[in-house]
């Protein structure tokens, strides 16, 4: 009886000590009393870009106002992030993969004023990108253009267009190519998309998920990817991959916007507006090019950074009737994507 | 009867015994030891200093803090609830008892993602549990610590109760009846008779509850908002680091969770042993 009691007491003592230690650790959280904060809700591949930009911006804001600013980041698939902001994720700024997702926050959440796109230069897009292919070293499946992606035995990795912005650009680039290759025959272009997605073994929810599926998990022969994401994968993961530039692609425009309702609530409008406006400064534009995005003002960027970007024939979202129409035709429930996509068995 | 059955199992052909043992060991090696070895190898690939640096970055420390906080709230809450529920179910007869037992099991039967979605639907901007009102008054529930605590509590809800109910049922109500007939009050009976009788089972339930609370991914991922250094728990931080091409750091943080699992296993064995001993003593 005595040993039973004492062993129980020992357990209690150990548990007590663990609880005290944990409490002390939780309570020791650093306090940011004099720091202003800003939340940038962004899409998947901008992790590194905004991590670098936040440092640049914090220095700029400090020099300008003397205040210390900490920018918090959140990254996931663009569509999922827009939905989170609508559901109540209190972003001061959204930097998403396509205008439709910012529009969704403006329309469904009533959090951004309808004129957001006209508030900053270039339709509120401080940078653009395009869609290219990433293949394994030596290009063993000899992939040169979109036509090669539908060949039997080629595994294609691309994220889910329902949740990922990059995936929607990928899809529209493929569709644009197919229309061009088939003299605008929509039935043939849809058949091409059907054959393409038949070769997709897994749809991740965001672009970065697809990149890690292709690189870390070693699945697939070709990754359809943001140009910036492909360059970053080469930089981070080195010599095991190479970029293939197709003959035809799309001008991908990821815009930025201040979330009006949230900045008014947080009293952070001055900070948020400067955060997006400063993206157009020469320093930021140079940083953008360095992070593999195509800057709006190339004259501010270093020559060697610009030299990386190949000239490709690019279609635009306007060719598909703008995002509202493209979304309705292709990605809404029952749209073309739902018609052509059957999950691989 | 028992002796003869024991003898016959020992009399299995040597080959069969060896094959079974090898099969079990092989299975363990492939599905348990190998992944663990890979984890430790990847985590320590860049050396101990890099390992320590990886688990002490601001964002990772914040994730550890949040995980500890969520567990520190969810576990005691579920201990109180679990003991109360088990006591009610095992020692009393009442209308709706089977409904209560089914409800206790609910978090086991729904996917954690659904558990997370429920809180989005409740506390989101169009949520019907006062989401808009909370937001207007500057109270953050969703995409903040409260929702993470709620989701963690939800998925760890059944552990304590599930552990205690069969134990309490098996023990019956005789000792409680004796205590009451000797003049003990209800609370005295509970704290001096019921609770001491189930303490090892309770500790075991707490242990499992804690392990799940710290390891939960799905439900927490849905309600987190993924704000770095703010609303990422340790499992979410592992994913963030992995997707940042920060593979060795991600394995380093994952090794913390593996360590938790090992500690849990050891503690579980100790508890099992204590539990068996206390029962043997009770039997004498």
Coordinates of C-alpha atoms in Angstrom, one line a residue:
Chain A
X1 CA 0.0 0.0 0.0
X2 CA 2.8 2.4 0.9
X3 CA 4.7 1.8 -2.4
X4 CA 1.6 2.2 -4.4
X5 CA 0.9 5.6 -2.8
X6 CA 4.5 6.8 -3.2
X7 CA 4.8 5.7 -6.8
X8 CA 1.5 7.5 -7.5
X9 CA 2.9 10.6 -5.8
X10 CA 6.1 10.4 -7.9
X11 CA 3.9 10.4 -11.1
X12 CA 2.0 13.3 -9.7
X13 CA 5.2 15.1 -9.0
X14 CA 6.6 14.5 -12.5
X15 CA 3.3 15.7 -14.0
X16 CA 3.3 18.8 -11.8
X17 CA 6.9 19.6 -12.8
X18 CA 6.0 19.2 -16.5
X19 CA 3.0 21.5 -16.2
X20 CA 5.0 24.2 -14.3
X21 CA 7.8 24.1 -17.0
X22 CA 5.2 24.3 -19.8
X23 CA 3.5 27.2 -18.2
X24 CA 6.7 29.1 -17.7
X25 CA 7.6 28.5 -21.4
X26 CA 4.2 29.6 -22.7
X27 CA 4.3 32.7 -20.5
X28 CA 7.8 33.6 -21.7
X29 CA 6.4 34.5 -25.2
X30 CA 8.1 37.7 -26.4
X31 CA 6.0 40.8 -26.2
X32 CA 5.9 43.2 -29.1
X33 CA 4.7 46.3 -27.2
X34 CA 6.0 49.0 -29.5
X35 CA 5.7 47.1 -32.7
X36 CA 3.0 47.7 -35.3
X37 CA 1.7 44.6 -37.1
X38 CA 0.4 43.8 -40.5
X39 CA -1.0 40.6 -41.9
X40 CA -0.3 39.7 -45.5
X41 CA -2.4 36.8 -46.7
X42 CA -0.8 35.5 -49.8
X43 CA -0.7 32.5 -52.2
X44 CA 1.6 29.5 -52.1
X45 CA 4.9 30.3 -54.0
X46 CA 5.4 33.9 -52.7
X47 CA 6.8 32.6 -49.3
X48 CA 10.4 33.6 -50.2
X49 CA 9.5 36.8 -52.1
X50 CA 7.5 38.3 -49.2
X51 CA 9.8 37.1 -46.6
X52 CA 12.5 39.2 -48.3
X53 CA 10.2 42.1 -49.1
X54 CA 9.0 42.3 -45.5
X55 CA 12.6 42.9 -44.4
X56 CA 13.0 45.6 -47.0
X57 CA 9.7 47.2 -46.2
X58 CA 10.3 47.2 -42.4
X59 CA 13.6 49.1 -43.0
X60 CA 11.8 51.6 -45.3
X61 CA 8.9 52.1 -42.8
X62 CA 11.4 52.6 -39.9
X63 CA 13.4 55.2 -41.9
X64 CA 10.1 57.0 -42.8
X65 CA 8.2 57.0 -39.6
X66 CA 10.6 55.6 -36.9
X67 CA 8.1 52.9 -36.1
X68 CA 9.0 49.2 -36.0
X69 CA 6.7 47.0 -38.1
X70 CA 6.4 43.2 -38.1
X71 CA 4.6 41.8 -41.2
X72 CA 3.0 38.4 -40.5
X73 CA 2.6 36.0 -43.4
X74 CA 0.1 33.3 -44.3
X75 CA 0.5 31.1 -47.4
X76 CA -1.7 28.5 -49.0
X77 CA -3.6 27.9 -52.3
X78 CA -4.9 31.3 -53.6
X79 CA -8.6 30.3 -53.7
X80 CA -8.4 28.7 -50.2
X81 CA -6.8 31.9 -48.9
X82 CA -9.5 34.1 -50.4
X83 CA -12.1 31.9 -48.7
X84 CA -10.3 32.2 -45.4
X85 CA -10.3 36.0 -45.6
X86 CA -14.0 35.9 -46.4
X87 CA -14.5 33.6 -43.4
X88 CA -12.8 36.0 -41.1
X89 CA -9.0 35.7 -41.4
X90 CA -8.2 39.3 -40.8
X91 CA -5.8 40.2 -43.5
X92 CA -4.7 43.8 -43.9
X93 CA -3.4 43.1 -47.3
X94 CA -4.1 40.3 -49.8
X95 CA -1.5 39.3 -52.4
X96 CA -3.2 36.6 -54.4
X97 CA -2.5 34.6 -57.5
X98 CA -5.2 36.1 -59.7
X99 CA -7.7 38.9 -59.8
X100 CA -10.7 36.7 -59.5
X101 CA -9.7 35.7 -55.9
X102 CA -9.3 39.3 -54.9
X103 CA -12.7 40.0 -56.5
X104 CA -14.2 37.2 -54.5
X105 CA -13.1 38.9 -51.3
X106 CA -14.5 42.2 -52.6
X107 CA -17.8 40.7 -53.8
X108 CA -18.6 37.8 -51.4
X109 CA -17.0 39.2 -48.3
X110 CA -17.7 42.9 -49.0
X111 CA -14.3 43.5 -47.4
X112 CA -12.6 45.4 -50.4
X113 CA -14.1 48.2 -52.3
X114 CA -15.0 47.3 -55.9
X115 CA -12.5 49.8 -57.5
X116 CA -9.5 48.0 -56.0
X117 CA -7.8 47.2 -59.3
X118 CA -7.7 50.8 -60.3
X119 CA -6.0 52.0 -57.2
X120 CA -2.5 51.0 -58.1
X121 CA -0.5 51.0 -61.4
X122 CA -0.7 48.1 -63.9
X123 CA -4.1 46.9 -62.6
X124 CA -2.7 46.5 -59.1
X125 CA -0.1 44.0 -60.3
X126 CA 3.5 45.0 -59.2
X127 CA 4.8 41.9 -60.9
X128 CA 3.7 39.3 -63.4
X129 CA 4.8 35.8 -64.3
X130 CA 4.1 33.0 -66.8
X131 CA 3.7 29.3 -66.9
X132 CA 6.6 27.0 -67.8
X133 CA 7.6 23.3 -67.4
X134 CA 10.0 21.8 -64.9
X135 CA 11.4 18.4 -65.9
X136 CA 13.9 16.0 -64.5
X137 CA 17.6 16.4 -65.5
X138 CA 18.3 15.4 -69.1
X139 CA 14.6 15.6 -69.9
X140 CA 14.2 11.8 -70.2
X141 CA 10.7 12.0 -71.6
X142 CA 11.8 14.5 -74.2
X143 CA 9.1 17.1 -73.3
X144 CA 9.3 20.2 -75.4
X145 CA 5.8 21.7 -75.7
X146 CA 2.2 21.3 -74.5
X147 CA 1.6 18.6 -77.1
X148 CA 4.0 16.3 -75.3
X149 CA 2.1 16.4 -72.1
X150 CA -0.8 14.3 -73.4
X151 CA 1.4 11.4 -74.6
X152 CA 0.7 8.1 -73.0
X153 CA 3.1 7.3 -70.1
X154 CA 3.9 10.9 -69.3
X155 CA 2.9 11.9 -65.8
X156 CA 2.0 15.5 -65.3
X157 CA 1.9 17.3 -62.0
X158 CA -0.3 20.4 -61.5
X159 CA -2.4 21.6 -58.6
X160 CA -6.2 21.6 -58.2
X161 CA -7.8 24.5 -60.2
X162 CA -10.6 24.6 -57.6
X163 CA -8.2 25.7 -54.8
X164 CA -5.0 26.9 -56.5
X165 CA -4.6 30.1 -58.5
X166 CA -1.5 28.8 -60.2
X167 CA -3.4 25.8 -61.3
X168 CA -6.0 28.0 -63.0
X169 CA -3.2 29.8 -64.9
X170 CA -1.8 26.4 -65.9
X171 CA -5.1 25.2 -67.1
X172 CA -5.8 28.3 -69.2
X173 CA -2.3 28.2 -70.7
X174 CA -3.0 24.6 -71.7
X175 CA -6.4 25.5 -73.1
X176 CA -5.0 28.5 -74.9
X177 CA -2.4 26.3 -76.6
X178 CA -5.0 23.7 -77.5
X179 CA -7.3 26.4 -79.1
X180 CA -4.4 27.7 -81.1
X181 CA -3.2 24.3 -82.2
X182 CA -6.8 23.3 -83.3
X183 CA -7.9 26.5 -85.0
X184 CA -10.1 27.5 -82.1
X185 CA -12.1 24.3 -82.2
X186 CA -13.4 24.2 -78.6
X187 CA -14.4 20.5 -78.7
X188 CA -10.9 19.5 -79.7
X189 CA -9.4 21.8 -77.1
X190 CA -11.5 20.3 -74.4
X191 CA -10.5 16.8 -75.6
X192 CA -6.9 17.9 -75.2
X193 CA -7.6 19.0 -71.6
X194 CA -9.2 15.7 -70.9
X195 CA -6.2 13.8 -72.2
X196 CA -3.9 16.1 -70.2
X197 CA -5.7 15.7 -66.9
X198 CA -5.8 11.9 -67.5
X199 CA -2.0 12.1 -67.1
X200 CA -2.2 13.9 -63.8
X201 CA -1.8 11.3 -60.9
X202 CA -2.4 13.8 -58.0
X203 CA -3.9 17.3 -57.6
X204 CA -2.4 19.2 -54.7
X205 CA -4.3 22.1 -53.2
X206 CA -1.5 24.7 -53.8
X207 CA 1.4 25.3 -56.2
X208 CA 4.0 24.6 -53.6
X209 CA 2.4 21.3 -52.7
X210 CA 2.7 20.3 -56.4
X211 CA 6.4 21.4 -56.5
X212 CA 7.2 19.3 -53.4
X213 CA 5.2 16.4 -54.9
X214 CA 7.4 16.6 -58.0
X215 CA 10.7 17.2 -56.3
X216 CA 10.8 15.8 -52.8
X217 CA 8.4 12.9 -53.4
X218 CA 9.7 12.2 -56.9
X219 CA 6.3 11.8 -58.5
X220 CA 5.8 12.7 -62.2
X221 CA 7.8 13.5 -65.4
X222 CA 6.8 17.1 -65.7
X223 CA 5.6 19.9 -63.4
X224 CA 3.5 22.7 -64.9
X225 CA 4.6 25.6 -62.8
X226 CA 4.8 29.3 -62.3
X227 CA 8.0 30.5 -63.9
X228 CA 9.1 32.0 -60.6
X229 CA 8.4 28.7 -58.8
X230 CA 10.4 26.8 -61.4
X231 CA 13.4 29.1 -61.1
X232 CA 13.2 28.9 -57.3
X233 CA 13.1 25.1 -57.4
X234 CA 16.3 25.2 -59.5
X235 CA 18.0 27.5 -57.0
X236 CA 16.9 25.5 -53.9
X237 CA 17.2 22.0 -55.2
X238 CA 19.9 22.4 -57.8
X239 CA 21.0 20.2 -60.6
X240 CA 18.4 17.5 -60.6
X241 CA 15.9 19.5 -62.7
X242 CA 15.7 21.7 -65.7
X243 CA 13.2 24.2 -67.1
X244 CA 11.5 23.7 -70.4
X245 CA 10.0 26.8 -72.0
X246 CA 6.9 25.9 -74.1
X247 CA 6.2 27.8 -77.4
X248 CA 3.1 29.3 -76.0
X249 CA 1.9 30.3 -72.5
X250 CA -0.2 32.9 -70.6
X251 CA 0.6 36.2 -69.0
X252 CA -0.1 35.4 -65.3
X253 CA -1.1 38.5 -63.3
X254 CA -1.1 38.1 -59.5
X255 CA -2.5 41.4 -58.0
X256 CA -2.3 43.0 -54.6
X257 CA -5.0 44.9 -52.6
X258 CA -5.6 46.5 -49.2
X259 CA -8.5 44.9 -47.4
X260 CA -10.5 48.0 -46.6
X261 CA -12.8 46.7 -43.8
X262 CA -9.9 45.1 -41.9
X263 CA -7.5 48.0 -42.1
X264 CA -10.2 50.4 -40.9
X265 CA -10.8 48.1 -38.0
X266 CA -7.1 47.6 -37.2
X267 CA -6.4 51.4 -37.8
X268 CA -3.6 50.2 -40.1
X269 CA -4.6 51.8 -43.4
X270 CA -1.5 54.0 -43.6
X271 CA 0.8 51.0 -43.1
X272 CA -1.1 48.7 -45.5
X273 CA -1.3 51.3 -48.3
X274 CA 2.4 52.0 -48.0
X275 CA 3.1 48.3 -48.0
X276 CA 1.4 47.7 -51.4
X277 CA 2.6 51.0 -52.9
X278 CA 6.2 50.4 -52.0
X279 CA 6.1 47.2 -54.1
X280 CA 6.4 49.6 -57.1
X281 CA 9.6 51.3 -55.7
X282 CA 12.9 50.8 -57.6
X283 CA 14.3 48.8 -54.7
X284 CA 11.3 46.5 -54.4
X285 CA 11.1 46.0 -58.2
X286 CA 14.8 45.0 -58.2
X287 CA 14.0 42.5 -55.4
X288 CA 11.0 41.2 -57.2
X289 CA 13.2 40.4 -60.3
X290 CA 15.8 38.8 -58.1
X291 CA 13.1 36.5 -56.7
X292 CA 12.2 35.4 -60.3
X293 CA 9.0 37.4 -60.8
X294 CA 8.8 39.7 -63.9
X295 CA 8.8 43.2 -62.5
X296 CA 6.3 45.9 -63.7
X297 CA 9.3 48.3 -64.1
X298 CA 12.1 46.2 -65.6
X299 CA 14.3 49.4 -65.8
X300 CA 14.7 49.1 -62.0
X301 CA 15.9 45.5 -62.1
X302 CA 19.4 44.1 -62.5
X303 CA 20.3 43.0 -66.1
X304 CA 21.3 39.5 -65.1
X305 CA 17.9 39.0 -63.3
X306 CA 16.0 40.1 -66.4
X307 CA 18.1 38.0 -68.8
X308 CA 16.6 34.9 -67.2
X309 CA 13.1 35.6 -68.6
X310 CA 12.6 34.1 -72.0
X311 CA 10.3 35.6 -74.6
X312 CA 7.3 33.5 -75.1
X313 CA 4.1 34.0 -77.1
X314 CA 1.6 34.8 -74.3
X315 CA -2.2 34.7 -74.3
X316 CA -4.0 36.8 -71.7
X317 CA -7.0 36.3 -69.4
X318 CA -9.0 38.7 -71.6
X319 CA -8.9 36.2 -74.5
X320 CA -11.1 34.0 -72.2
X321 CA -13.5 36.8 -71.5
X322 CA -11.9 38.0 -68.2
X323 CA -11.8 36.1 -64.9
X324 CA -15.6 36.2 -64.2
X325 CA -16.4 34.4 -67.5
X326 CA -13.4 32.1 -67.3
X327 CA -14.3 31.1 -63.8
X328 CA -17.9 30.4 -64.7
X329 CA -17.1 28.5 -67.9
X330 CA -14.3 26.4 -66.6
X331 CA -13.9 26.2 -62.8
X332 CA -17.3 26.6 -61.3
X333 CA -19.2 23.5 -60.3
X334 CA -20.3 21.7 -63.5
X335 CA -17.9 23.8 -65.6
X336 CA -15.5 22.4 -68.2
X337 CA -13.0 21.2 -65.6
X338 CA -15.6 19.1 -63.8
X339 CA -16.6 17.7 -67.2
X340 CA -13.2 16.7 -68.3
X341 CA -11.6 15.6 -65.0
X342 CA -11.9 12.1 -63.7
X343 CA -9.7 11.3 -60.7
X344 CA -7.0 8.8 -61.7
X345 CA -7.8 5.3 -60.6
Chain B
X1 CA -8.1 -26.0 -19.0
X2 CA -6.0 -22.9 -19.2
X3 CA -2.8 -24.9 -18.6
X4 CA -3.6 -27.4 -21.4
X5 CA -4.2 -24.5 -23.8
X6 CA -0.9 -23.0 -22.8
X7 CA 0.9 -26.2 -23.4
X8 CA -0.6 -26.7 -26.8
X9 CA 0.5 -23.2 -28.0
X10 CA 4.0 -23.9 -26.8
X11 CA 3.9 -27.2 -28.8
X12 CA 3.5 -25.3 -32.1
X13 CA 6.2 -26.4 -34.5
X14 CA 9.4 -24.4 -34.0
X15 CA 9.3 -23.3 -37.6
X16 CA 5.9 -21.7 -37.2
X17 CA 7.0 -19.9 -34.0
X18 CA 10.1 -18.5 -35.7
X19 CA 8.2 -17.4 -38.8
X20 CA 5.6 -15.6 -36.7
X21 CA 8.2 -13.9 -34.6
X22 CA 10.3 -12.9 -37.7
X23 CA 7.1 -11.6 -39.4
X24 CA 6.2 -9.5 -36.4
X25 CA 9.8 -8.2 -36.0
X26 CA 10.1 -7.5 -39.7
X27 CA 6.8 -5.6 -39.7
X28 CA 8.0 -3.5 -36.8
X29 CA 11.3 -2.8 -38.5
X30 CA 9.8 -1.7 -41.8
X31 CA 6.8 0.3 -40.5
X32 CA 8.2 1.7 -37.2
X33 CA 11.9 1.6 -36.8
X34 CA 12.9 2.5 -40.4
X35 CA 10.8 5.7 -40.6
X36 CA 12.0 6.7 -37.1
X37 CA 15.6 6.1 -38.2
X38 CA 15.1 8.1 -41.4
X39 CA 13.5 10.9 -39.3
X40 CA 16.4 11.1 -36.9
X41 CA 19.0 10.8 -39.7
X42 CA 17.4 13.7 -41.7
X43 CA 17.0 15.8 -38.6
X44 CA 20.6 15.5 -37.6
X45 CA 22.0 15.5 -41.1
X46 CA 23.5 19.0 -40.7
X47 CA 24.8 18.4 -37.2
X48 CA 23.7 19.1 -33.7
X49 CA 24.2 22.9 -33.8
X50 CA 22.0 23.2 -37.0
X51 CA 19.4 20.9 -35.3
X52 CA 19.3 23.2 -32.3
X53 CA 19.1 26.3 -34.4
X54 CA 16.2 24.8 -36.4
X55 CA 14.1 24.1 -33.4
X56 CA 14.8 27.5 -31.7
X57 CA 13.8 29.9 -34.5
X58 CA 11.1 32.4 -33.4
X59 CA 8.4 30.8 -35.5
X60 CA 9.1 27.3 -34.3
X61 CA 9.2 28.4 -30.6
X62 CA 5.9 30.1 -31.2
X63 CA 4.5 26.9 -32.6
X64 CA 5.8 24.9 -29.6
X65 CA 4.2 27.5 -27.3
X66 CA 0.9 27.3 -29.1
X67 CA 0.8 23.5 -29.0
X68 CA 1.6 23.4 -25.3
X69 CA -1.1 26.0 -24.6
X70 CA -3.7 24.1 -26.6
X71 CA -2.8 20.9 -24.8
X72 CA -2.7 22.7 -21.4
X73 CA -6.3 23.8 -21.9
X74 CA -7.8 20.8 -23.9
X75 CA -6.4 18.1 -21.6
X76 CA -7.7 19.4 -18.2
X77 CA -11.0 20.3 -19.8
X78 CA -11.3 16.7 -21.1
X79 CA -10.2 15.3 -17.8
X80 CA -13.0 17.1 -16.0
X81 CA -15.5 16.2 -18.7
X82 CA -14.3 12.6 -19.1
X83 CA -14.4 11.8 -15.4
X84 CA -17.8 13.3 -15.0
X85 CA -19.2 11.5 -18.1
X86 CA -17.6 8.2 -17.2
X87 CA -19.0 8.5 -13.6
X88 CA -22.5 9.2 -14.9
X89 CA -22.4 6.5 -17.5
X90 CA -20.8 3.8 -15.3
X91 CA -22.5 4.3 -12.0
X92 CA -26.0 5.6 -12.7
X93 CA -29.0 4.6 -14.8
X94 CA -30.8 7.4 -16.6
X95 CA -32.8 8.2 -19.7
X96 CA -30.6 9.0 -22.7
X97 CA -27.5 7.1 -21.4
X98 CA -26.9 5.4 -24.7
X99 CA -27.2 8.7 -26.6
X100 CA -24.6 10.2 -24.3
X101 CA -22.2 7.2 -24.9
X102 CA -22.7 7.6 -28.6
X103 CA -22.0 11.4 -28.5
X104 CA -18.8 10.8 -26.5
X105 CA -17.6 8.6 -29.4
X106 CA -18.6 11.1 -32.1
X107 CA -15.1 12.8 -32.4
X108 CA -13.7 9.3 -33.2
X109 CA -16.1 8.7 -36.0
X110 CA -16.0 12.0 -37.8
X111 CA -12.9 13.1 -39.9
X112 CA -10.9 15.8 -38.1
X113 CA -11.3 18.0 -41.2
X114 CA -15.0 18.0 -40.6
X115 CA -14.4 18.9 -37.0
X116 CA -12.4 22.0 -38.2
X117 CA -15.1 22.9 -40.8
X118 CA -17.7 22.9 -38.1
X119 CA -15.9 25.7 -36.3
X120 CA -15.5 27.6 -39.5
X121 CA -19.3 27.4 -40.1
X122 CA -19.9 28.4 -36.5
X123 CA -17.5 31.2 -35.9
X124 CA -16.8 32.4 -39.5
X125 CA -18.1 35.7 -40.8
X126 CA -21.4 34.2 -41.7
X127 CA -21.3 31.7 -38.9
X128 CA -24.5 31.0 -37.0
X129 CA -22.9 30.9 -33.5
X130 CA -22.3 34.7 -33.4
X131 CA -19.4 34.9 -35.8
X132 CA -20.3 38.3 -37.2
X133 CA -21.1 39.7 -33.7
X134 CA -17.7 38.4 -32.3
X135 CA -15.9 40.0 -35.2
X136 CA -17.7 43.4 -34.8
X137 CA -16.6 43.4 -31.2
X138 CA -13.0 42.5 -32.0
X139 CA -13.1 39.1 -30.5
X140 CA -11.1 36.7 -32.6
X141 CA -12.1 33.1 -32.4
X142 CA -11.6 31.6 -35.9
X143 CA -8.0 31.7 -37.3
X144 CA -6.7 32.5 -33.8
X145 CA -5.8 30.6 -30.6
X146 CA -9.4 30.0 -29.3
X147 CA -10.4 28.1 -32.4
X148 CA -7.2 26.0 -32.2
X149 CA -8.0 25.2 -28.6
X150 CA -11.6 24.4 -29.5
X151 CA -10.6 22.1 -32.4
X152 CA -8.0 20.3 -30.2
X153 CA -10.5 19.8 -27.4
X154 CA -13.1 18.4 -29.9
X155 CA -10.8 15.8 -31.4
X156 CA -9.4 14.7 -28.0
X157 CA -12.9 14.6 -26.3
X158 CA -13.3 10.8 -26.0
X159 CA -9.9 9.7 -24.8
X160 CA -10.4 10.1 -21.0
X161 CA -14.0 9.0 -20.9
X162 CA -13.4 6.0 -23.2
X163 CA -10.6 4.8 -20.9
X164 CA -12.6 5.2 -17.7
X165 CA -16.1 3.9 -18.6
X166 CA -15.2 0.2 -19.0
X167 CA -13.0 0.3 -15.9
X168 CA -15.7 2.0 -13.8
X169 CA -18.3 -0.4 -15.0
X170 CA -16.2 -3.4 -14.2
X171 CA -15.7 -2.1 -10.6
X172 CA -19.4 -1.8 -10.0
X173 CA -21.0 0.3 -7.3
X174 CA -20.4 -1.8 -4.2
X175 CA -17.6 0.2 -2.8
X176 CA -19.5 3.4 -3.3
X177 CA -22.6 1.9 -1.6
X178 CA -20.5 0.8 1.3
X179 CA -19.0 4.3 1.7
X180 CA -22.4 6.0 1.5
X181 CA -23.9 3.5 4.0
X182 CA -21.0 4.4 6.4
X183 CA -22.0 8.0 6.2
X184 CA -19.8 9.5 3.4
X185 CA -21.2 12.4 1.4
X186 CA -21.4 12.2 -2.4
X187 CA -18.2 14.2 -3.0
X188 CA -16.4 12.3 -0.3
X189 CA -17.4 9.0 -2.0
X190 CA -16.2 10.3 -5.3
X191 CA -12.9 11.7 -4.2
X192 CA -12.0 8.9 -1.7
X193 CA -13.4 5.8 -3.4
X194 CA -14.3 6.2 -7.1
X195 CA -11.3 8.4 -8.2
X196 CA -8.5 6.5 -6.4
X197 CA -9.9 3.2 -7.9
X198 CA -9.4 4.5 -11.4
X199 CA -6.3 6.6 -11.1
X200 CA -4.1 4.5 -13.3
X201 CA -6.7 4.3 -16.0
X202 CA -7.2 8.1 -15.7
X203 CA -3.5 8.8 -16.1
X204 CA -3.4 6.5 -19.1
X205 CA -6.3 8.4 -20.6
X206 CA -4.6 11.8 -19.9
X207 CA -1.5 10.5 -21.6
X208 CA -3.3 9.4 -24.8
X209 CA -5.4 12.6 -24.8
X210 CA -2.2 14.7 -24.5
X211 CA -0.4 12.9 -27.3
X212 CA -3.3 13.4 -29.6
X213 CA -3.8 17.1 -28.5
X214 CA -0.2 17.9 -29.4
X215 CA -0.1 15.8 -32.6
X216 CA -3.4 16.9 -34.2
X217 CA -3.1 18.2 -37.7
X218 CA -6.3 18.1 -39.8
X219 CA -8.8 19.9 -37.6
X220 CA -6.3 22.5 -36.5
X221 CA -5.1 23.1 -40.1
X222 CA -8.6 24.1 -41.1
X223 CA -9.1 26.7 -38.4
X224 CA -5.5 27.9 -38.1
X225 CA -5.2 30.5 -40.9
X226 CA -1.5 29.5 -41.1
X227 CA -0.2 32.8 -39.8
X228 CA 3.5 32.2 -39.2
X229 CA 4.7 32.6 -35.7
X230 CA 1.1 33.1 -34.5
X231 CA -1.4 30.4 -35.4
X232 CA 0.8 27.4 -36.5
X233 CA 1.1 24.5 -34.1
X234 CA 4.0 22.1 -34.2
X235 CA 2.5 19.7 -36.7
X236 CA 1.6 22.7 -39.0
X237 CA 5.0 24.1 -38.6
X238 CA 6.5 20.8 -39.8
X239 CA 4.4 21.2 -43.0
X240 CA 5.4 24.9 -43.4
X241 CA 9.1 24.1 -43.2
X242 CA 8.8 21.1 -45.5
X243 CA 7.1 23.3 -48.1
X244 CA 9.7 26.1 -47.6
X245 CA 12.4 23.6 -48.9
X246 CA 13.7 23.7 -45.4
X247 CA 13.7 19.9 -45.2
X248 CA 16.2 19.3 -42.4
X249 CA 14.5 21.9 -40.2
X250 CA 11.2 20.3 -40.9
X251 CA 12.6 16.9 -39.9
X252 CA 14.1 18.5 -36.8
X253 CA 10.8 19.8 -35.7
X254 CA 9.1 16.6 -36.6
X255 CA 11.6 14.8 -34.3
X256 CA 10.2 16.7 -31.4
X257 CA 6.8 15.1 -32.1
X258 CA 8.5 11.7 -32.5
X259 CA 10.2 12.3 -29.1
X260 CA 6.8 13.0 -27.6
X261 CA 5.5 9.7 -29.0
X262 CA 8.5 7.8 -27.5
X263 CA 8.0 9.5 -24.1
X264 CA 4.3 8.6 -24.3
X265 CA 5.1 5.0 -25.1
X266 CA 7.5 4.7 -22.2
X267 CA 5.0 6.3 -19.8
X268 CA 2.3 4.1 -21.1
X269 CA 4.4 1.0 -20.4
X270 CA 5.1 2.2 -16.9
X271 CA 1.4 2.9 -16.3
X272 CA 0.4 -0.5 -17.7
X273 CA 2.8 -2.1 -15.2
X274 CA 1.5 0.0 -12.3
X275 CA -2.0 -0.7 -13.3
X276 CA -1.5 -4.4 -13.4
X277 CA 0.2 -4.3 -10.0
X278 CA -2.5 -2.3 -8.4
X279 CA -5.1 -4.7 -9.7
X280 CA -3.2 -7.7 -8.4
X281 CA -3.0 -6.0 -5.0
X282 CA -6.7 -5.2 -5.1
X283 CA -7.4 -8.9 -5.9
X284 CA -5.5 -10.1 -2.8

